[in-house]
Short mmCIF file of C-alpha atoms in Angstrom, two decimals:
data_model
loop_
_atom_site.label_atom_id
_atom_site.label_comp_id
_atom_site.label_asym_id
_atom_site.label_seq_id
_atom_site.Cartn_x
_atom_site.Cartn_y
_atom_site.Cartn_z
CA UNK A 1 41.07 -49.26 -27.00
CA UNK A 2 43.26 -47.93 -24.49
CA UNK A 3 42.06 -44.56 -24.90
CA UNK A 4 38.32 -45.30 -24.81
CA UNK A 5 39.02 -47.03 -21.27
CA UNK A 6 40.66 -44.30 -20.27
CA UNK A 7 37.76 -41.56 -21.23
CA UNK A 8 35.57 -43.88 -19.80
CA UNK A 9 37.54 -44.03 -16.12
CA UNK A 10 37.57 -40.59 -16.21
CA UNK A 11 33.88 -39.65 -17.07
CA UNK A 12 33.33 -42.44 -14.44
CA UNK A 13 35.12 -40.96 -12.04
CA UNK A 14 33.88 -37.67 -12.04
CA UNK A 15 30.41 -39.01 -11.74
CA UNK A 16 31.38 -40.62 -8.42
CA UNK A 17 33.44 -38.14 -7.39
CA UNK A 18 30.16 -35.58 -7.57
CA UNK A 19 27.97 -37.91 -5.78
CA UNK A 20 29.80 -38.24 -2.21
CA UNK A 21 30.00 -34.14 -2.63
CA UNK A 22 26.52 -33.34 -3.35
CA UNK A 23 25.59 -35.79 -0.65
CA UNK A 24 27.61 -33.96 2.25
CA UNK A 25 26.16 -30.80 1.00
CA UNK A 26 22.79 -31.68 1.05
CA UNK A 27 23.26 -33.52 4.54
CA UNK A 28 25.41 -30.89 5.65
CA UNK A 29 22.68 -28.02 5.00
CA UNK A 30 19.86 -30.31 6.45
CA UNK A 31 21.38 -30.70 9.79
CA UNK A 32 22.13 -27.34 9.76
CA UNK A 33 18.57 -26.60 8.83
CA UNK A 34 17.63 -28.59 12.01
CA UNK A 35 20.11 -26.81 14.28
CA UNK A 36 18.63 -23.69 13.67
CA UNK A 37 14.43 -25.26 14.25
CA UNK A 38 15.45 -27.09 17.10
CA UNK A 39 18.59 -25.45 18.76
CA UNK A 40 21.12 -27.86 20.59
CA UNK A 41 21.02 -31.54 19.44
CA UNK A 42 23.34 -34.41 19.62
CA UNK A 43 24.95 -36.34 17.43
CA UNK A 44 22.31 -39.51 17.70
CA UNK A 45 19.56 -36.94 17.54
CA UNK A 46 20.60 -35.36 14.15
CA UNK A 47 21.44 -38.99 12.83
CA UNK A 48 18.09 -39.78 13.98
CA UNK A 49 16.03 -37.02 12.35
CA UNK A 50 18.33 -37.24 9.09
CA UNK A 51 18.11 -40.80 8.96
CA UNK A 52 22.12 -40.89 8.59
CA UNK A 53 24.23 -43.71 10.60
CA UNK A 54 26.01 -42.51 13.27
CA UNK A 55 29.62 -42.91 12.04
CA UNK A 56 28.00 -40.69 9.01
CA UNK A 57 26.13 -37.92 11.48
CA UNK A 58 29.91 -38.23 13.12
CA UNK A 59 31.67 -37.28 10.34
CA UNK A 60 29.35 -34.42 9.30
CA UNK A 61 29.21 -32.64 12.63
CA UNK A 62 33.27 -32.71 12.58
CA UNK A 63 33.02 -31.05 9.10
CA UNK A 64 30.74 -28.48 10.32
CA UNK A 65 33.02 -27.47 13.48
CA UNK A 66 35.89 -27.46 11.46
CA UNK A 67 34.09 -24.80 9.40
CA UNK A 68 33.00 -22.67 12.04
CA UNK A 69 29.15 -23.39 11.51
CA UNK A 70 28.64 -25.26 14.89
CA UNK A 71 30.16 -25.58 18.29
CA UNK A 72 29.96 -27.63 20.97
CA UNK A 73 27.88 -26.83 23.80
CA UNK A 74 28.35 -29.38 26.85
CA UNK A 75 26.61 -32.78 26.81
CA UNK A 76 23.30 -34.33 27.83
CA UNK A 77 22.06 -35.17 31.21
CA UNK A 78 20.07 -37.49 33.01
CA UNK A 79 20.34 -40.84 30.92
CA UNK A 80 22.67 -44.02 31.82
CA UNK A 81 26.49 -43.40 31.37
CA UNK A 82 28.30 -40.22 29.88
CA UNK A 83 26.13 -37.63 28.80
CA UNK A 84 26.22 -37.53 24.74
CA UNK A 85 27.79 -34.06 23.41
CA UNK A 86 25.41 -31.42 22.33
CA UNK A 87 26.03 -29.24 19.26
CA UNK A 88 24.21 -25.69 18.27
CA UNK A 89 24.83 -23.49 15.07
CA UNK A 90 27.79 -21.25 15.80
CA UNK A 91 26.29 -17.80 16.31
CA UNK A 92 29.14 -15.78 15.44
CA UNK A 93 29.53 -17.71 11.85
CA UNK A 94 27.26 -14.41 10.52
CA UNK A 95 25.39 -11.35 11.49
CA UNK A 96 22.86 -9.21 9.59
CA UNK A 97 20.86 -5.71 10.05
CA UNK A 98 17.44 -5.29 9.40
CA UNK A 99 15.97 -1.84 9.21
CA UNK A 100 12.54 0.02 9.65
CA UNK A 101 12.50 3.45 8.03
CA UNK A 102 9.98 6.04 8.29
CA UNK A 103 10.20 9.44 8.05
CA UNK A 104 10.88 10.55 11.41
CA UNK A 105 13.55 8.00 12.29
CA UNK A 106 15.51 5.13 11.50
CA UNK A 107 15.47 1.68 13.68
CA UNK A 108 18.18 -0.76 13.27
CA UNK A 109 18.52 -4.33 14.70
CA UNK A 110 21.76 -6.64 14.54
CA UNK A 111 21.10 -10.50 14.77
CA UNK A 112 23.31 -13.48 15.02
CA UNK A 113 22.91 -16.02 12.55
CA UNK A 114 20.69 -17.95 15.29
CA UNK A 115 18.55 -14.70 15.08
CA UNK A 116 19.38 -13.52 18.43
CA UNK A 117 19.75 -9.89 18.52
CA UNK A 118 22.72 -8.41 19.99
CA UNK A 119 22.57 -4.89 19.19
CA UNK A 120 20.23 -2.02 18.47
CA UNK A 121 19.81 1.28 17.31
CA UNK A 122 17.41 4.49 16.69
CA UNK A 123 18.37 7.45 14.60
CA UNK A 124 15.86 10.49 14.76
CA UNK A 125 16.03 11.95 11.10
CA UNK A 126 13.22 14.60 11.09
CA UNK A 127 13.79 17.79 8.67
CA UNK A 128 16.98 15.69 7.15
CA UNK A 129 17.91 16.50 3.77
CA UNK A 130 17.77 14.15 0.80
CA UNK A 131 21.12 13.66 0.47
CA UNK A 132 21.96 12.64 3.69
CA UNK A 133 20.10 9.40 3.42
CA UNK A 134 22.83 6.95 2.45
CA UNK A 135 24.91 8.58 5.46
CA UNK A 136 22.76 8.15 7.80
CA UNK A 137 21.64 4.59 7.07
CA UNK A 138 25.69 3.71 7.42
CA UNK A 139 25.79 5.64 10.65
CA UNK A 140 22.37 3.94 11.84
CA UNK A 141 24.08 0.39 11.29
CA UNK A 142 27.51 1.71 12.73
CA UNK A 143 25.64 2.28 15.55
CA UNK A 144 23.51 -0.69 16.19
CA UNK A 145 26.50 -2.84 15.23
CA UNK A 146 29.01 -1.06 18.04
CA UNK A 147 27.54 -2.62 21.36
CA UNK A 148 28.40 -6.05 19.83
CA UNK A 149 31.84 -5.58 18.99
CA UNK A 150 31.28 -5.38 15.04
CA UNK A 151 31.75 -3.34 12.38
CA UNK A 152 29.89 -3.07 8.64
CA UNK A 153 32.55 -5.82 7.20
CA UNK A 154 31.51 -8.32 9.98
CA UNK A 155 27.67 -7.80 8.40
CA UNK A 156 26.67 -10.44 6.04
CA UNK A 157 23.55 -8.78 4.48
CA UNK A 158 21.05 -6.29 5.18
CA UNK A 159 17.53 -5.66 4.62
CA UNK A 160 15.69 -2.23 4.90
CA UNK A 161 12.29 -1.88 5.27
CA UNK A 162 10.44 1.52 3.86
CA UNK A 163 6.61 2.78 3.35
CA UNK A 164 6.72 2.26 -0.75
CA UNK A 165 8.41 -0.10 -2.97
CA UNK A 166 11.12 -0.54 -5.49
CA UNK A 167 10.28 -1.37 -8.80
CA UNK A 168 12.25 -4.61 -9.03
CA UNK A 169 12.87 -3.46 -13.12
CA UNK A 170 13.82 0.08 -12.67
CA UNK A 171 15.01 0.27 -9.00
CA UNK A 172 13.10 3.45 -8.74
CA UNK A 173 11.15 3.74 -5.82
CA UNK A 174 7.61 4.18 -6.01
CA UNK A 175 4.21 4.47 -3.45
CA UNK A 176 6.15 6.88 -0.85
CA UNK A 177 6.11 10.49 -1.71
CA UNK A 178 6.49 11.19 1.92
CA UNK A 179 10.30 9.36 2.31
CA UNK A 180 12.40 12.33 1.56
CA UNK A 181 15.60 10.75 0.57
CA UNK A 182 14.63 7.52 -1.48
CA UNK A 183 13.39 9.24 -4.90
CA UNK A 184 16.93 9.90 -6.38
CA UNK A 185 18.00 7.97 -9.45
CA UNK A 186 20.48 4.94 -8.24
CA UNK A 187 19.98 5.86 -4.85
CA UNK A 188 20.05 2.22 -3.31
CA UNK A 189 23.35 1.81 -5.41
CA UNK A 190 24.77 4.67 -2.92
CA UNK A 191 23.25 3.24 -0.02
CA UNK A 192 25.15 0.00 -0.91
CA UNK A 193 28.15 1.56 -1.73
CA UNK A 194 27.91 3.55 1.64
CA UNK A 195 27.57 0.18 3.44
CA UNK A 196 30.30 -1.67 1.38
CA UNK A 197 27.61 -4.68 2.12
CA UNK A 198 24.87 -6.77 -0.13
CA UNK A 199 21.26 -4.85 0.73
CA UNK A 200 18.02 -5.41 -0.22
CA UNK A 201 14.74 -2.77 0.39
CA UNK A 202 11.50 -4.31 1.03
CA UNK A 203 8.17 -2.87 1.67
CA UNK A 204 7.42 -2.30 5.16
CA UNK A 205 3.82 -4.21 5.19
CA UNK A 206 5.36 -7.19 3.60
CA UNK A 207 8.18 -7.29 5.98
CA UNK A 208 5.74 -7.51 9.16
CA UNK A 209 3.69 -9.98 7.29
CA UNK A 210 7.15 -12.26 7.16
CA UNK A 211 7.11 -11.59 10.70
CA UNK A 212 3.92 -12.86 11.43
CA UNK A 213 4.40 -15.95 9.49
CA UNK A 214 7.51 -16.94 11.32
CA UNK A 215 6.50 -16.11 14.72
CA UNK A 216 3.45 -14.81 14.54
CA UNK A 217 -0.44 -15.03 13.73
CA UNK A 218 0.34 -16.73 10.40
CA UNK A 219 2.33 -19.48 11.24
CA UNK A 220 -0.64 -22.05 10.42
CA UNK A 221 -1.71 -19.66 7.26
CA UNK A 222 -1.29 -20.71 3.84
CA UNK A 223 -2.84 -17.40 1.98
CA UNK A 224 -3.32 -14.54 4.00
CA UNK A 225 -3.39 -11.25 3.84
CA UNK A 226 -2.15 -8.61 6.37
CA UNK A 227 -3.99 -5.28 6.82
CA UNK A 228 -1.50 -1.93 8.35
CA UNK A 229 -3.20 0.76 9.94
CA UNK A 230 -1.62 3.28 11.15
CA UNK A 231 -0.35 6.37 9.51
CA UNK A 232 -0.57 5.15 6.68
CA UNK A 233 -2.59 1.92 5.05
CA UNK A 234 -0.95 -1.34 3.24
CA UNK A 235 -1.66 -4.52 2.42
CA UNK A 236 0.84 -7.65 2.62
CA UNK A 237 -0.57 -10.41 0.14
CA UNK A 238 0.82 -13.69 0.95
CA UNK A 239 -0.40 -16.66 -1.97
CA UNK A 240 1.15 -20.44 -1.10
CA UNK A 241 3.35 -19.03 1.19
CA UNK A 242 5.24 -16.17 -0.60
CA UNK A 243 4.58 -12.63 -0.84
CA UNK A 244 3.00 -11.67 -4.15
CA UNK A 245 4.57 -7.90 -4.82
CA UNK A 246 3.35 -7.27 -8.47
CA UNK A 247 4.83 -6.28 -11.74
CA UNK A 248 5.98 -3.15 -10.10
CA UNK A 249 6.40 -4.07 -6.56
CA UNK A 250 3.20 -1.90 -5.56
CA UNK A 251 1.01 -5.58 -5.04
CA UNK A 252 -1.50 -4.39 -1.73
CA UNK A 253 -0.81 -0.50 -2.23
CA UNK A 254 -4.86 -0.69 -1.03
CA UNK A 255 -4.06 3.03 0.72
CA UNK A 256 -5.11 3.98 -3.30
CA UNK A 257 -8.09 2.37 -3.27
CA UNK A 258 -10.93 4.10 -3.86
CA UNK A 259 -14.01 4.00 -1.60
CA UNK A 260 -17.55 4.93 -1.51
CA UNK A 261 -17.43 8.22 1.06
CA UNK A 262 -14.09 9.53 0.51
CA UNK A 263 -13.55 12.27 -2.50
CA UNK A 264 -12.26 10.71 -5.31
CA UNK A 265 -8.62 12.78 -5.87
CA UNK A 266 -8.31 14.31 -9.36
CA UNK A 267 -4.31 12.77 -9.47
CA UNK A 268 -3.51 10.36 -6.87
CA UNK A 269 0.59 10.31 -8.01
CA UNK A 270 0.27 13.62 -7.00
CA UNK A 271 -1.64 13.73 -3.66
CA UNK A 272 0.16 10.57 -2.60
CA UNK A 273 -2.95 9.41 -1.02
CA UNK A 274 -6.23 7.72 -2.12
CA UNK A 275 -9.50 6.65 -0.52
CA UNK A 276 -8.65 4.12 2.05
CA UNK A 277 -6.21 6.31 3.05
CA UNK A 278 -8.47 9.19 3.32
CA UNK A 279 -11.02 7.27 5.69
CA UNK A 280 -8.93 5.06 7.59
CA UNK A 281 -5.06 6.55 7.94
CA UNK A 282 -4.44 8.11 11.08
CA UNK A 283 -5.32 11.38 10.31
CA UNK A 284 -8.73 10.14 9.58
CA UNK A 285 -9.06 8.19 12.51
CA UNK A 286 -7.98 11.16 14.71
CA UNK A 287 -10.62 13.47 12.86
CA UNK A 288 -13.10 10.77 13.25
CA UNK A 289 -12.25 10.03 17.03
CA UNK A 290 -12.69 13.78 17.51
CA UNK A 291 -15.98 13.87 15.68
CA UNK A 292 -17.32 11.58 18.37
CA UNK A 293 -15.86 13.38 21.34
CA UNK A 294 -12.86 11.32 22.04
CA UNK A 295 -10.33 13.90 22.18
CA UNK A 296 -6.77 12.40 22.42
CA UNK A 297 -3.46 13.66 20.84
CA UNK A 298 -2.85 10.69 18.26
CA UNK A 299 -5.06 7.55 16.92
CA UNK A 300 -3.88 5.19 18.52
CA UNK A 301 -4.15 6.84 21.69
CA UNK A 302 -7.91 7.82 20.65
CA UNK A 303 -8.74 4.20 19.87
CA UNK A 304 -7.62 2.96 23.45
CA UNK A 305 -9.27 5.76 24.86
CA UNK A 306 -12.56 4.75 23.29
CA UNK A 307 -12.00 1.21 24.11
CA UNK A 308 -12.21 1.98 27.86
CA UNK A 309 -15.15 4.08 27.26
CA UNK A 310 -17.28 1.92 25.17
CA UNK A 311 -20.49 2.36 26.80
CA UNK A 312 -20.67 6.29 25.82
CA UNK A 313 -19.80 7.41 22.31
CA UNK A 314 -16.53 5.32 22.35
CA UNK A 315 -18.81 2.12 21.12
CA UNK A 316 -20.04 4.46 18.26
CA UNK A 317 -16.80 5.63 17.43
CA UNK A 318 -15.19 2.54 17.17
CA UNK A 319 -18.36 0.87 15.47
CA UNK A 320 -17.75 3.44 12.39
CA UNK A 321 -13.99 2.95 12.44
CA UNK A 322 -14.65 -0.80 12.40
CA UNK A 323 -17.20 -0.15 9.28
CA UNK A 324 -14.56 1.74 7.66
CA UNK A 325 -11.71 -0.97 7.69
CA UNK A 326 -14.38 -3.81 6.85
CA UNK A 327 -15.17 -2.00 3.57
CA UNK A 328 -11.65 -2.02 2.36
CA UNK A 329 -11.59 -5.32 3.62
CA UNK A 330 -14.51 -6.55 1.78
CA UNK A 331 -12.90 -5.55 -1.50
CA UNK A 332 -9.62 -7.22 -0.79
CA UNK A 333 -11.31 -10.57 0.07
CA UNK A 334 -13.68 -10.69 -2.15
CA UNK A 335 -10.93 -10.67 -4.78
CA UNK A 336 -8.30 -12.75 -3.30
CA UNK A 337 -10.50 -15.13 -0.99
CA UNK A 338 -7.73 -15.74 1.72
CA UNK A 339 -8.02 -17.51 4.74
CA UNK A 340 -7.11 -15.52 7.00
CA UNK A 341 -6.67 -11.73 7.35
CA UNK A 342 -4.47 -10.61 10.02
CA UNK A 343 -4.90 -6.88 11.51
CA UNK A 344 -1.90 -5.29 12.12
CA UNK A 345 -0.64 -1.59 13.01
CA UNK A 346 -0.65 0.72 15.66
CA UNK A 347 -4.30 1.17 15.44
CA UNK A 348 -5.69 -2.26 15.03
CA UNK A 349 -3.25 -3.29 18.10
CA UNK A 350 -4.69 -0.28 20.24
CA UNK A 351 -8.08 -1.55 19.77
CA UNK A 352 -7.42 -4.79 20.33
CA UNK A 353 -10.26 -7.33 20.83
CA UNK A 354 -12.64 -4.77 20.61
CA UNK A 355 -11.86 -3.11 17.32
CA UNK A 356 -11.03 -7.12 15.77
CA UNK A 357 -14.73 -8.59 16.53
CA UNK A 358 -16.16 -5.26 15.33
CA UNK A 359 -14.47 -5.58 12.14
CA UNK A 360 -15.62 -9.23 12.04
CA UNK A 361 -19.51 -8.77 12.70
CA UNK A 362 -18.97 -5.41 9.33
CA UNK A 363 -17.16 -8.03 7.03
CA UNK A 364 -19.63 -10.93 7.52
CA UNK A 365 -22.20 -8.61 6.63
CA UNK A 366 -20.55 -7.18 3.64
CA UNK A 367 -18.53 -10.08 1.76
CA UNK A 368 -19.53 -13.58 1.15
CA UNK A 369 -15.42 -14.57 2.28
CA UNK A 370 -15.79 -15.65 5.81
CA UNK A 371 -11.51 -15.42 6.52
CA UNK A 372 -10.59 -15.88 10.16
CA UNK A 373 -9.46 -12.51 11.12
CA UNK A 374 -7.18 -11.93 14.17
CA UNK A 375 -4.52 -9.57 15.48
CA UNK A 376 -1.29 -9.06 14.99
CA UNK A 377 0.88 -11.42 17.56
CA UNK A 378 4.61 -10.45 16.96
CA UNK A 379 5.74 -7.99 20.22
CA UNK A 380 7.31 -4.63 19.73
CA UNK A 381 8.19 -3.83 16.17
CA UNK A 382 6.82 -6.54 12.97
CA UNK A 383 8.27 -4.27 10.62
CA UNK A 384 12.24 -4.65 11.84
CA UNK A 385 11.97 -8.02 12.97
CA UNK A 386 10.57 -9.32 9.58
CA UNK A 387 13.71 -7.29 7.88
CA UNK A 388 16.10 -9.30 10.23
CA UNK A 389 13.91 -12.34 9.20
CA UNK A 390 14.69 -11.43 5.33
CA UNK A 391 18.16 -10.58 5.92
CA UNK A 392 18.81 -14.25 8.06
CA UNK A 393 17.17 -15.84 4.80
CA UNK A 394 20.10 -14.49 2.39
CA UNK A 395 22.98 -14.60 5.24
CA UNK A 396 22.32 -18.37 6.00
CA UNK A 397 22.01 -18.99 2.16
CA UNK A 398 25.31 -17.71 1.65
CA UNK A 399 27.26 -19.10 5.00
CA UNK A 400 25.92 -22.21 4.57
CA UNK A 401 27.07 -22.53 0.68
CA UNK A 402 30.23 -21.28 0.91
CA UNK A 403 31.28 -22.30 3.90
#
């Protein structure tokens, strides 16, 4: 009987010990998320937002401060009596790297745990040797980290955005034959080994959509698509707030989509192009602009010039470009029926409202679905911003959990 009582006490003791520990972890994480969302908060504000008592909130903040996750940053002002201590996430508790890789260059941003960018670097990579890829990634990340006094070992996670996709089952690079250095078997493992860090690779257009979802035009969007029009054409698909990548990582590779008016390729995998790309990618846009007498060095410059000269042949050029974009979009929205379409990339951003409104008019003529169509709203480089967001999601989970 005594043995039975002992076993019962032991089981009960383990159960009771687990509950407070789990509750503390849940409360700690909730407080950290509030500090990330709102910035500086007092003990009373955290208690009010979480429903915790003041003593419990005080204990929570003491734990987080001792773990190096939060720091005191002054006191409140303007109230009666002494000000309350304010707390914020400790920026130095972790750092990440986000990369935007194209055939011509590697751009890197280093951010602290709050998302503040503390270092940037751009490494030109024209005509590089494929075998140099892991080393160039390492050099670019190290150079970006140096201004902040950081080295590779100080980074918690790295996310690389590329114009293509890695098959999640094989980790083989697909949909981007123009990106040298990423097609060798095991290249991702070599990059991880060179950096000595955990590394994820994501399609660049998917990362642009993530940036728009967090900071831009899709903040209030549930289901939405982002159409990226630049040198290449791609589409990010967000369903139920989550990126849809497809079984091989190739969801949204709409540049390969057959289109009326474009010749059908004999073998799309060998040509690395498709109907939509042939009609509305940057080379096609530049050629179309010249056909309408809108000369310029690049496609975005031609579109911007046409916007300034819409009363002449520039307007006719924009009409034709909008029609080409709307035909592709009509196929996409007819299948997915999203509530929102975000137009992004250098060409839509150069066209601004003049191009967006034309695309809307054409889309309404071609498709029954009537999603809201907006321009991207993330400043600077949305692919790089999305890579930083994706890296922070992983790093915060690791840091908040392990610490």
